[in-house]
PDB file of C-alpha atoms in Angstrom:
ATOM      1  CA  UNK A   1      -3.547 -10.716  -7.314  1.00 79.00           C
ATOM      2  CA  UNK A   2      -3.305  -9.402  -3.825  1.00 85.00           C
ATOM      3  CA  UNK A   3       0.017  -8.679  -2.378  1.00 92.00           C
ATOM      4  CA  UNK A   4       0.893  -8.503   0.657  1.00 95.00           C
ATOM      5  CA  UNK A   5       4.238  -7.090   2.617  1.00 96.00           C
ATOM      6  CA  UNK A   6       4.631  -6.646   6.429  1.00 97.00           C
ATOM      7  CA  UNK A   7       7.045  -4.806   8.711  1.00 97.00           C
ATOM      8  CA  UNK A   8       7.371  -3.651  12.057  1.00 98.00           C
ATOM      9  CA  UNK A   9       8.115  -6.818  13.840  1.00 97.00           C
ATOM     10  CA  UNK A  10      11.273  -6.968  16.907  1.00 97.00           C
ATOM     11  CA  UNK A  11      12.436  -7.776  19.919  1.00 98.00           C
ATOM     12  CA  UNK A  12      11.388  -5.921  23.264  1.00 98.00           C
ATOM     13  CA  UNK A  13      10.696  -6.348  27.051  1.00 98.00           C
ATOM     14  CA  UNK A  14       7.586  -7.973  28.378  1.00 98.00           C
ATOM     15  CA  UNK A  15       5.055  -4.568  28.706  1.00 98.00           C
ATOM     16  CA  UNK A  16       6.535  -2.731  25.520  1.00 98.00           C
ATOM     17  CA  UNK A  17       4.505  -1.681  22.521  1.00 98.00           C
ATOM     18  CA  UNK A  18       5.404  -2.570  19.497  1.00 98.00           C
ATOM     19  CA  UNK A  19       3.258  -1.775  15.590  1.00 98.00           C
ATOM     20  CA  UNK A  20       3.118  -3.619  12.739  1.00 98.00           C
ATOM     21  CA  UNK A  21       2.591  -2.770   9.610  1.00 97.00           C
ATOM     22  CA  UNK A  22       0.949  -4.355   6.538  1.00 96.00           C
ATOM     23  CA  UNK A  23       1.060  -2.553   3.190  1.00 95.00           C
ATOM     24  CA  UNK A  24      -1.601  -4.063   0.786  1.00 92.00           C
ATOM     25  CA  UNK A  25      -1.591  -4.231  -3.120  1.00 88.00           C
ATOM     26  CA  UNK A  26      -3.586  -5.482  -6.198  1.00 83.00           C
ATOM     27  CA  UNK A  27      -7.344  -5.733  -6.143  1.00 70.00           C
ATOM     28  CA  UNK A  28      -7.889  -5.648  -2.516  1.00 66.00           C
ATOM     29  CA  UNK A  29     -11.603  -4.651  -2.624  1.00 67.00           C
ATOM     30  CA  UNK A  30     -12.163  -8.610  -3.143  1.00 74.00           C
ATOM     31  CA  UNK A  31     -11.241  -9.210   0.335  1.00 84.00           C
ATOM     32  CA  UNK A  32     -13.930  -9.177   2.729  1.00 91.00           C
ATOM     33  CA  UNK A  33     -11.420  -8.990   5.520  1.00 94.00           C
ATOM     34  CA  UNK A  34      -7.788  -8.360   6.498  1.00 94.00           C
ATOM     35  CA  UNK A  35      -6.591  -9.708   9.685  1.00 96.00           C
ATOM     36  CA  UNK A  36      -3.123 -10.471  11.690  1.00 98.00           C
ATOM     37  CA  UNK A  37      -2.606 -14.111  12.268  1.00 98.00           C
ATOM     38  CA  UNK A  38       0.731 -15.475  14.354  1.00 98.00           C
ATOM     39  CA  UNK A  39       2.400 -18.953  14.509  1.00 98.00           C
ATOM     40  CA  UNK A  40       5.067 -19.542  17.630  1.00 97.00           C
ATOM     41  CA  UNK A  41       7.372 -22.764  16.998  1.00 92.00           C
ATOM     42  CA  UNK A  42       5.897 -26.055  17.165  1.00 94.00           C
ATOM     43  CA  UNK A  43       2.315 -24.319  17.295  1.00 96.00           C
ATOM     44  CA  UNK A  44      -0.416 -23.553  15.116  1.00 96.00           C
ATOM     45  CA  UNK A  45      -0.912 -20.741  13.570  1.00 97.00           C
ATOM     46  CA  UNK A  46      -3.837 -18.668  15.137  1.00 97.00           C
ATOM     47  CA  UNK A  47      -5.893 -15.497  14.659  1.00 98.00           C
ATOM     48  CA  UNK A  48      -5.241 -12.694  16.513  1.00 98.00           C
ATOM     49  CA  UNK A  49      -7.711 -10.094  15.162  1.00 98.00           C
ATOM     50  CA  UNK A  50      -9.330  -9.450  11.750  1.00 98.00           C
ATOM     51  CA  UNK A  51     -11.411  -6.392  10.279  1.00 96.00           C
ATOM     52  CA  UNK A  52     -13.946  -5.862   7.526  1.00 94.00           C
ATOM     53  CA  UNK A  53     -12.368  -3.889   4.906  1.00 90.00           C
ATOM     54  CA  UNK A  54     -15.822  -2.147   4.302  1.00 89.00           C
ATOM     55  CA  UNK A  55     -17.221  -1.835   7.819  1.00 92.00           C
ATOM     56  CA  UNK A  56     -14.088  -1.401   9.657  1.00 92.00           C
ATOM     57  CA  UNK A  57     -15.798  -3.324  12.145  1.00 96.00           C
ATOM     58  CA  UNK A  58     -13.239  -5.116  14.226  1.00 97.00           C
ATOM     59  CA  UNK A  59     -12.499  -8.527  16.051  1.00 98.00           C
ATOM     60  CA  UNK A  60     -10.053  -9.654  18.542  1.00 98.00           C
ATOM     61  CA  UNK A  61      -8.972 -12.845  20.432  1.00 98.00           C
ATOM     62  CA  UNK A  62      -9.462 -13.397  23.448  1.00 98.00           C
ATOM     63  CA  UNK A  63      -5.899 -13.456  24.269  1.00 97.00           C
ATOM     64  CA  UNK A  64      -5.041 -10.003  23.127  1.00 98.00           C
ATOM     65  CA  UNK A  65      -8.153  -8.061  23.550  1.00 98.00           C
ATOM     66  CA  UNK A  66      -7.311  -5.096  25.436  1.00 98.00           C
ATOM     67  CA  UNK A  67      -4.031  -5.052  24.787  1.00 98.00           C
ATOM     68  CA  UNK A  68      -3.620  -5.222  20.605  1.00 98.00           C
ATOM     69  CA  UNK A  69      -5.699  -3.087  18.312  1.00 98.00           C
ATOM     70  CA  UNK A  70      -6.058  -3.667  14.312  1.00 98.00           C
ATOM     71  CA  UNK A  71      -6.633  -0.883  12.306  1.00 97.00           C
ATOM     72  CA  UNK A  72      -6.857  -0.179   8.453  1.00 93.00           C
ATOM     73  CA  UNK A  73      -6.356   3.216   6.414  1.00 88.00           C
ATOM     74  CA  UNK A  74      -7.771   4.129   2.869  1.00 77.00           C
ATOM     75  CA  UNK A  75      -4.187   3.993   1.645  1.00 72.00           C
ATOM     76  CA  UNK A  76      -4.564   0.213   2.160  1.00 85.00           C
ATOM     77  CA  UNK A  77      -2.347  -0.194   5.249  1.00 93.00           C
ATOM     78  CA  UNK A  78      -3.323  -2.326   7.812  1.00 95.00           C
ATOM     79  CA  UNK A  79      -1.823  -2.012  11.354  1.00 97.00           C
ATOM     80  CA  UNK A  80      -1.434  -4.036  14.653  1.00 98.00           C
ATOM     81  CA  UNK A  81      -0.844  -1.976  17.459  1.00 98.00           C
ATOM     82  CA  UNK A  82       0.701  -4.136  20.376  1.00 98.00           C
ATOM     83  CA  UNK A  83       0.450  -3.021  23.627  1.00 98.00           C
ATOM     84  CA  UNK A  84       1.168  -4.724  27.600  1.00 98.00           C
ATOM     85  CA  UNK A  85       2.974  -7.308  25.682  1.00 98.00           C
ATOM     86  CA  UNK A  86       4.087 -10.620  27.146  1.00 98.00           C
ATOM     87  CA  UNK A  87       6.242 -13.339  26.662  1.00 97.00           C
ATOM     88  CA  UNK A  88       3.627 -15.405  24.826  1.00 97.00           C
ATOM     89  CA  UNK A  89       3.275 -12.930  22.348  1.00 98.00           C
ATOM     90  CA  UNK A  90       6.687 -13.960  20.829  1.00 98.00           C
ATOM     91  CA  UNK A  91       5.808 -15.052  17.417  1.00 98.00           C
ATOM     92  CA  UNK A  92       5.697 -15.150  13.432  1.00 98.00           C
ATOM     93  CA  UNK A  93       3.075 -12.664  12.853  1.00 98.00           C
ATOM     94  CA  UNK A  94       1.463 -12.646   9.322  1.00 98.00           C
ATOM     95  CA  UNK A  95      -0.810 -10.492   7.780  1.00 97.00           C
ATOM     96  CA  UNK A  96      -3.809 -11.765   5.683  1.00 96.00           C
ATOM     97  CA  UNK A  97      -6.092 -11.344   3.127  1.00 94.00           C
ATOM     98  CA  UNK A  98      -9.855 -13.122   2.233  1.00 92.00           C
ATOM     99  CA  UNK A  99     -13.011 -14.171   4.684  1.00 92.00           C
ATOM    100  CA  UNK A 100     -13.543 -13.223   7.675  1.00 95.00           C
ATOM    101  CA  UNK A 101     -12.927 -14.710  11.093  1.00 96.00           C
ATOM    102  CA  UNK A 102     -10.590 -16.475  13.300  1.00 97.00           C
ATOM    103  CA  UNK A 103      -9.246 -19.420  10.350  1.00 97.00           C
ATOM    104  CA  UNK A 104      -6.610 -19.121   8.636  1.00 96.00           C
ATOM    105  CA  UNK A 105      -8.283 -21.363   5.920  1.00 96.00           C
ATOM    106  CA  UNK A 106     -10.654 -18.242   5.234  1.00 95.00           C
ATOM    107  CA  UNK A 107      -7.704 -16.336   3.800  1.00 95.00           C
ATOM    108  CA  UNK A 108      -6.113 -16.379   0.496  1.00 93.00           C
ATOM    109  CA  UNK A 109      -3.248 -14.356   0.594  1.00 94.00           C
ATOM    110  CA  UNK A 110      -0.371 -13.747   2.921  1.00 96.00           C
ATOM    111  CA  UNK A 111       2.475 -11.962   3.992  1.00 97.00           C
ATOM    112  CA  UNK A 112       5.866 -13.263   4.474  1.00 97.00           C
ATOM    113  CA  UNK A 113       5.568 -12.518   8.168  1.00 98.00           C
ATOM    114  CA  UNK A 114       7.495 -10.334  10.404  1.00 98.00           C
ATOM    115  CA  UNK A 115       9.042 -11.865  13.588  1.00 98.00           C
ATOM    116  CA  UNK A 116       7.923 -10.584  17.094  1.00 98.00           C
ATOM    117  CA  UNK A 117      10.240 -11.547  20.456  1.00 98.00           C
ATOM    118  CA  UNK A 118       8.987 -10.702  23.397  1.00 98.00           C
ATOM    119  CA  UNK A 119      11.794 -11.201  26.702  1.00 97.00           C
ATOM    120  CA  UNK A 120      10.917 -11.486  30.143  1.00 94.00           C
TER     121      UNK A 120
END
């Protein structure tokens, strides 16, 4: 079982930074990827960037490339760092645990979510 806890999440001005953290536990090494998903009220939840746990190779959306990074340590932490960030951003941001890509249906495990407001 694969458990997963995030933190990190706030409330700043448009073009602050912000990181969050996921911290990973159980048999992770069944995941092929880990990625950061988001849901804003009234939408659906989307990807936001995903990375192969044995690769570290790394995907983004075109909405935040260039602005968010995901990263993962050998310690099983997996990170969004959140740069330039805009209004839009503001959001329920989850991390995740499975396949790979943009779905959320190609994850089986999630976070709780940590909540990110972003004010003009």
């Amino acid at each position: 079982q694969v458990q997963l806890v995030e933190s990190g999440g706030g409330s700043v001005q448009a073009g602050g930074s912000l990181r969050l953290s996921c911290a990973a536990s159980g048999y992770t090494y069944s995941s092929a990827c880990m990625g950061w998903f988001r849901q804003a009220p009234g939408k659906e939840r989307e990807g936001v960037a995903y990375i192969y746990t044995v690769t570290r190779n790394t995907y983004h959306a075109d909405s935040v490339k260039g602005r968010f990074t995901i990263s993962q340590d050998k310690q099983n932490m997996l990170y969004l760092q959140m740069n330039s960030l805009k209004p839009e951003d503001t959001a329920m941001y989850y991390c995740a645990a499975g396949s790979c890509g943009f779905s959320s249906y190609s994850y089986d495990y999630w976070g709780q979510g940590t909540q990110v407001t972003v004010s003009s």
